[in-house]
XYZ file of C-alpha atoms in Angstrom:
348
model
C 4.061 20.222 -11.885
C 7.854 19.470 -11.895
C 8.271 20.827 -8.915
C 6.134 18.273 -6.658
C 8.491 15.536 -8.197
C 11.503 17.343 -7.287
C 9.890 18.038 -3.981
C 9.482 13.987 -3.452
C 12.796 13.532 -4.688
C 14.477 15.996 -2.262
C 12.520 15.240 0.823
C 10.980 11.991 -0.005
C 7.474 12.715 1.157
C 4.647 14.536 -0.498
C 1.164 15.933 1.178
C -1.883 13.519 0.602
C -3.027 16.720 -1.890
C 0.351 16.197 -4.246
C 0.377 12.905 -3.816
C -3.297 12.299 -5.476
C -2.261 14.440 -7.915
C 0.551 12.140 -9.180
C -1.943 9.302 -9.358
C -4.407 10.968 -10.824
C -2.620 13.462 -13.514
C -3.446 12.562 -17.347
C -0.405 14.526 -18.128
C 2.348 12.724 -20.357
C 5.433 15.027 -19.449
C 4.314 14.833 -15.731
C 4.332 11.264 -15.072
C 7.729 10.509 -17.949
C 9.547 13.437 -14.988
C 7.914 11.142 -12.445
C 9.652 8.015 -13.879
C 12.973 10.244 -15.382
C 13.669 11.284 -11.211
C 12.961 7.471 -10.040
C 15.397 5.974 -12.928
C 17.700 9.175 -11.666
C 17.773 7.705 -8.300
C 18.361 4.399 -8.905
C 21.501 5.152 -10.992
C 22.753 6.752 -8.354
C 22.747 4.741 -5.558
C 22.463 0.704 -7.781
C 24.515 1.970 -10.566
C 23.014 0.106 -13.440
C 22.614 -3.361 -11.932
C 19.688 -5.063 -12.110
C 19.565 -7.968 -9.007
C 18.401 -11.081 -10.134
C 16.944 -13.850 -7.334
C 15.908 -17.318 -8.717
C 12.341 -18.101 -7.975
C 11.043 -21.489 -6.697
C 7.808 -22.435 -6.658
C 7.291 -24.803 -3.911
C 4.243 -25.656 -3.722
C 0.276 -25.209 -5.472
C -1.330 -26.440 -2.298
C -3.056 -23.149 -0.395
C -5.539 -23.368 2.830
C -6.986 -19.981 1.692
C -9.567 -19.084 -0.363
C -8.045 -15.511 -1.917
C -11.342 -14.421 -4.589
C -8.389 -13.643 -6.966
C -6.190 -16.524 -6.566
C -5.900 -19.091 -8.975
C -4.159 -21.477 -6.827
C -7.288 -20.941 -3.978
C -8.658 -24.332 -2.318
C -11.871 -24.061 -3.961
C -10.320 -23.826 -7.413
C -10.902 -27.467 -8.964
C -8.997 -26.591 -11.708
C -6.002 -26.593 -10.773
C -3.420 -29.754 -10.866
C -1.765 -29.503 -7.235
C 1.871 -30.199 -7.314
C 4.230 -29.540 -4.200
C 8.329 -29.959 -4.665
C 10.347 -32.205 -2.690
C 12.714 -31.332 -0.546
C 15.333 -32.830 -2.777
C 13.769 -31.358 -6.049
C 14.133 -27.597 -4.170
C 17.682 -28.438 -3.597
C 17.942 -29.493 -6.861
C 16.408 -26.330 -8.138
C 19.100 -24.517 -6.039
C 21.980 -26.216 -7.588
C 21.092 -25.680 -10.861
C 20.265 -21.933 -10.339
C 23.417 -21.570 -8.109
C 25.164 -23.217 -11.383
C 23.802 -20.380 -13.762
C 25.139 -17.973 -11.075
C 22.128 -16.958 -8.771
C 22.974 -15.980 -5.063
C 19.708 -15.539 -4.280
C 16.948 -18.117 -3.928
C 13.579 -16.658 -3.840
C 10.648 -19.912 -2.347
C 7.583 -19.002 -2.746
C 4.349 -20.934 -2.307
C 0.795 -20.850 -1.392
C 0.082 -21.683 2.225
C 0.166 -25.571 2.369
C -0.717 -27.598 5.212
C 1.655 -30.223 4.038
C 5.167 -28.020 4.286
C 5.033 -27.647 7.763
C 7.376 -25.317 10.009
C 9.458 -28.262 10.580
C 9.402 -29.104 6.809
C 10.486 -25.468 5.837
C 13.373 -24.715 8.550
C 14.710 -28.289 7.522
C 15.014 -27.015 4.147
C 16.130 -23.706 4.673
C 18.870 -25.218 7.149
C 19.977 -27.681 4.045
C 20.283 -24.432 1.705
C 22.111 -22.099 4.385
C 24.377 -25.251 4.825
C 24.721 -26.491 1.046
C 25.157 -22.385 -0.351
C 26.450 -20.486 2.326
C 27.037 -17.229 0.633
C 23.649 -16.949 -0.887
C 20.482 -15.226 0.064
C 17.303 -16.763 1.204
C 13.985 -15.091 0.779
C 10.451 -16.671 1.696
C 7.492 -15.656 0.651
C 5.439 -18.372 2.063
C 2.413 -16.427 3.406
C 0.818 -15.892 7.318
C 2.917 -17.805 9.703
C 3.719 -17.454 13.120
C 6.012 -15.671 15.201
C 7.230 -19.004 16.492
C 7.814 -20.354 12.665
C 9.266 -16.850 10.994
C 11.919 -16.676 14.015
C 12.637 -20.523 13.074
C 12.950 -19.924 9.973
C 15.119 -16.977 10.211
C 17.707 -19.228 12.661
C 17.762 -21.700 10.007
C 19.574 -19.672 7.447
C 16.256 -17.135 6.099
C 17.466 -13.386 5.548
C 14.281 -11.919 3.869
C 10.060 -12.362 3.693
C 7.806 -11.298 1.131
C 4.752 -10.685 2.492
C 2.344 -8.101 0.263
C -0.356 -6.276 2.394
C -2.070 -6.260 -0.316
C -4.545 -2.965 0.439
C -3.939 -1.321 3.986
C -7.719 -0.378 4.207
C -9.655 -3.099 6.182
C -12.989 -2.739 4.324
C -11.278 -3.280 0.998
C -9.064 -6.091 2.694
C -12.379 -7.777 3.698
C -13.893 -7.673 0.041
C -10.451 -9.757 -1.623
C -10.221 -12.076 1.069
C -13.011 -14.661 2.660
C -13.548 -13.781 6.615
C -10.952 -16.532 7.768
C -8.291 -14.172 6.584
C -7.941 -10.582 8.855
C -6.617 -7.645 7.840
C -5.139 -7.217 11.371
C -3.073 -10.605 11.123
C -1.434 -9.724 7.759
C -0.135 -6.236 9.868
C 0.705 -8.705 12.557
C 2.873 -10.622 10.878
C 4.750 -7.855 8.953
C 5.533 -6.049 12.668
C 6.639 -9.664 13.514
C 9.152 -9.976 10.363
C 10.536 -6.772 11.085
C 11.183 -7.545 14.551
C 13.205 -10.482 14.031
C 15.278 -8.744 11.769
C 13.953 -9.771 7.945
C 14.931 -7.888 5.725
C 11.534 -7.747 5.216
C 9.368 -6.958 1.859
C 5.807 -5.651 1.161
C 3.098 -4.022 -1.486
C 0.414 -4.069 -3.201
C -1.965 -5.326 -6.360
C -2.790 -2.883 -9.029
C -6.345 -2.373 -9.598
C -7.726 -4.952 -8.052
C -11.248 -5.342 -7.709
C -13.164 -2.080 -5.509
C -9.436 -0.054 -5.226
C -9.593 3.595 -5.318
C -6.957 6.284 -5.281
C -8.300 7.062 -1.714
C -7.157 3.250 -1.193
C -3.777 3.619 -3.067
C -2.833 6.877 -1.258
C -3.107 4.606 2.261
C -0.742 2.144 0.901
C 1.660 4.358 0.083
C 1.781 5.956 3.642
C 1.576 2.945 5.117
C 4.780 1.783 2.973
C 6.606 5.172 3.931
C 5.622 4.706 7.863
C 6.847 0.475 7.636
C 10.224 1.555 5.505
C 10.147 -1.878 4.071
C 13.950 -3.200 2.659
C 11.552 -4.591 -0.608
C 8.335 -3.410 -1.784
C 6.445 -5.728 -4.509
C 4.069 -3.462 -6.523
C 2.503 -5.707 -9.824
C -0.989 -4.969 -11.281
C -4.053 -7.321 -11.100
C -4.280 -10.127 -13.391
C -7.580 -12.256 -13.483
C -7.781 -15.687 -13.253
C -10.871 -17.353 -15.052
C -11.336 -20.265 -12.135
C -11.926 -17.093 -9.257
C -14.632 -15.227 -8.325
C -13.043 -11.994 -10.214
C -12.766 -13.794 -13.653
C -14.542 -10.918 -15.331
C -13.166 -8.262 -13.941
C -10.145 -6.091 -15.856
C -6.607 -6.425 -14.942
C -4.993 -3.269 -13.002
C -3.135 -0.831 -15.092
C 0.411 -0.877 -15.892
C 0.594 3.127 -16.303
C -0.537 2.950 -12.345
C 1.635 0.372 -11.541
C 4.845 2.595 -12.574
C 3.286 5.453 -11.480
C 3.638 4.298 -7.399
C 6.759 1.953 -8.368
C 7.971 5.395 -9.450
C 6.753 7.294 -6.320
C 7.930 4.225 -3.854
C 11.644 4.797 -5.272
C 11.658 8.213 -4.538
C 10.118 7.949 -1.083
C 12.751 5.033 -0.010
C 15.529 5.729 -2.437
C 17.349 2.411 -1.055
C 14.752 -0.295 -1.498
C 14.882 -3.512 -3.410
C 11.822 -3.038 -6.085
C 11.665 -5.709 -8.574
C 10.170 -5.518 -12.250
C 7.097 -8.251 -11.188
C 6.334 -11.181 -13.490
C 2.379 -9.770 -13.371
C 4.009 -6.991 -14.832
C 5.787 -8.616 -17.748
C 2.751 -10.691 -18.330
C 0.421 -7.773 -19.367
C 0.833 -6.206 -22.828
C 2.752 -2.998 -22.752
C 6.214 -1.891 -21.313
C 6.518 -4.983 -19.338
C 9.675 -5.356 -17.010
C 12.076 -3.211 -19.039
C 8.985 -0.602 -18.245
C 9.339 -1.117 -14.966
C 13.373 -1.116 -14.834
C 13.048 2.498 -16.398
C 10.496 3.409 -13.955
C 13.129 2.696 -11.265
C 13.002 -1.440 -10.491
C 16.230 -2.722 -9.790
C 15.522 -6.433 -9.019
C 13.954 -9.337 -11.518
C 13.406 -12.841 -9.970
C 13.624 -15.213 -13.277
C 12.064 -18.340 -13.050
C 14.233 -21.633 -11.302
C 10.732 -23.628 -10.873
C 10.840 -27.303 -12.756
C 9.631 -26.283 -16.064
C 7.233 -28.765 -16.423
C 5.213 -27.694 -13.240
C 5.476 -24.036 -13.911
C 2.247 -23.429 -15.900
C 0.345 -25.060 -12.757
C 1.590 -22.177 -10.537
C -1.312 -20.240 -12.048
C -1.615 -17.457 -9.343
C -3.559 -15.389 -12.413
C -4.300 -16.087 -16.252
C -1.302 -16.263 -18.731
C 1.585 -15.975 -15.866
C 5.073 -15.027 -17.636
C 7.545 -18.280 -17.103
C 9.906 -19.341 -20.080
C 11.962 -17.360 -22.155
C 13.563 -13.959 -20.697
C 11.294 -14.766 -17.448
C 13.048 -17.846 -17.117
C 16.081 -18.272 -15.310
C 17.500 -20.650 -18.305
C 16.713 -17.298 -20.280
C 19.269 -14.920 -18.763
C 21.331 -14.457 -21.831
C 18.153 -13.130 -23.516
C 17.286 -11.040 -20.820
C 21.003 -9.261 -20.288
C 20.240 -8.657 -24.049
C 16.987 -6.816 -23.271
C 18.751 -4.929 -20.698
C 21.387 -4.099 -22.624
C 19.237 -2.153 -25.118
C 18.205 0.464 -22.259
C 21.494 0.798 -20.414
C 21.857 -1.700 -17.997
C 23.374 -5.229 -16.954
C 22.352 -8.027 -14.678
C 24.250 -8.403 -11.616
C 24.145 -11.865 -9.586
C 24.973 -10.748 -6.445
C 23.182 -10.685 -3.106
C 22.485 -7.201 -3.570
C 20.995 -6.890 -0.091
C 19.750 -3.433 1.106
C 22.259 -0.868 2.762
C 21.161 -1.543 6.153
C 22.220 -5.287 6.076
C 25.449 -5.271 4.552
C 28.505 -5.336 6.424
């Protein structure tokens, strides 16, 4: 079935048919092509850089009550934490040091960091490291507070969808949270001009390849500049504590398929992905990733930001680790690169 991955490649679409057999195949040298075509692409258009964005975790605190969140208000567990203002600049200056020109802040949904709070601090960053990147991924907001943001200095937004069908929306997420909001604020994101990122969790809880095939065409219809695709990890303290984590085969599998649908997209290897056993991120690298966001968080507080059980943090994952990680690259063909690495569209 060569030919349906050649088919994606060329036109970068596939019939619903073709495309559920790619997720559902059992076939070894079918789904290796699948990843051998991705990796092909990527090559050819990133070379063999691999982007890496220093991730800061601002904040534990979250209003919402995700069932598979670890950091979810009802979780009792958890030891809140939430950075300073001069502790994310501080975070910035060391990672800036080490050579990132990216900054990735990312937090749960805290009452606490306010709009104000957040376009101060963006403004400080834009003004402190001019030439670097700045992505949120700070959850629902509105339009009022993403187009502050973005004045202040923001380029890009992480914002997964998560699962584009409503009724399996509505079984992840208590009925505060809509599935029509979290479409809202994508359209919103775009419109402003984000570079603006989305995806989806592996295997979580009720999916089905009927599910997976409507994320994919909703990805292909939004042409997102950054898709986030990780499996499902449990965390003990939710309401999915015994269920199993998503698989990494299916998690490279769409990675896979989203490269060759938008051949231009910033993908990254996910830390839920390095924290399962198995290929971890140089997995997904070969599967066609081309971005890693290493870890810039105050090591000390990192463990608390326990979105799901036995979260990847120090070592390679680290930022303080990249020497180990160009090492790991290395051994497959590839380097780190610090730049900005934004998408095609948004560079001058």
């Amino acid at each position: 079935m060569r030919t349906i991955i050649d088919l994606l490649k060329r036109d970068h679409t596939l019939s619903d048919r073709d495309l559920i057999y790619l997720l559902s195949s059992s076939d070894a040298d079918t789904i290796q092509y699948l990843h051998q075509k991705a990796r092909e692409v990527t090559l050819e258009i990133f070379q063999n850089k691999i982007y890496l964005r220093g991730l800061i975790e601002l904040t534990n605190y979250c209003h919402n009550n995700c069932f598979y969140c670890g950091i979810r208000k009802d979780n009792k567990e958890v030891s809140r934490y939430r950075l300073s203002h001069e502790e994310v600049l501080g975070c910035c200056q060391e990672g800036y040091d080490l050579g990132f020109r990216t900054f990735v802040l990312q937090g749960g949904e805290d009452p606490r960091q306010t709009t104000p709070w957040i376009e101060s601090l963006v403004r400080d960053i834009r003004t402190t490291f001019p030439e670097c990147a700045i992505t949120l991924s700070l959850g629902e907001k509105s339009y009022d507070s993403y187009l502050k943001f973005y004045k202040a200095g923001a380029n890009r937004y992480l914002l997964r969808h998560e699962t584009f069908d409503s009724a399996h929306y509505s079984s992840l997420h208590p009925s505060t949270m809509s599935h029509s909001r979290r479409q809202q604020c994508l359209i919103s994101l775009k419109e402003i001009g984000y570079q603006t990122g989305t995806g989806i969790m592996v295997g979580s809880p009720g999916q089905t390849v009927e599910h997976l095939l409507q994320d994919i065409r909703f990805i292909e219809r939004f042409k997102p500049e950054m898709i986030g695709i990780g499996p499902f990890i449990p965390h003990h303290a939710t309401p999915f504590a015994g269920e199993r984590a998503g698989s990494v085969d299916m998690t490279l599998r769409l990675l896979s398929i989203c490269r060759l649908m938008l051949p231009h997209a910033l993908i990254p290897a996910t830390t839920a992905l390095a924290s399962l056993p198995g290929e971890g991120r140089l997995g997904g690298i070969l599967a066609g990733a081309n971005v890693i966001m290493p870890n810039l968080s105050p090591a000390s507080l990192r463990k608390e930001y326990s979105l799901y059980d036995n979260k990847a943090a120090f070592g390679s994952e680290s930022a303080q680790g990249i020497i180990d990680l160009a090492a790991q690259l290395h051994t497959i063909g590839y380097e780190i690169s610090m730049e900005r690495g934004d998408h095609p569209e948004y560079q001058n």
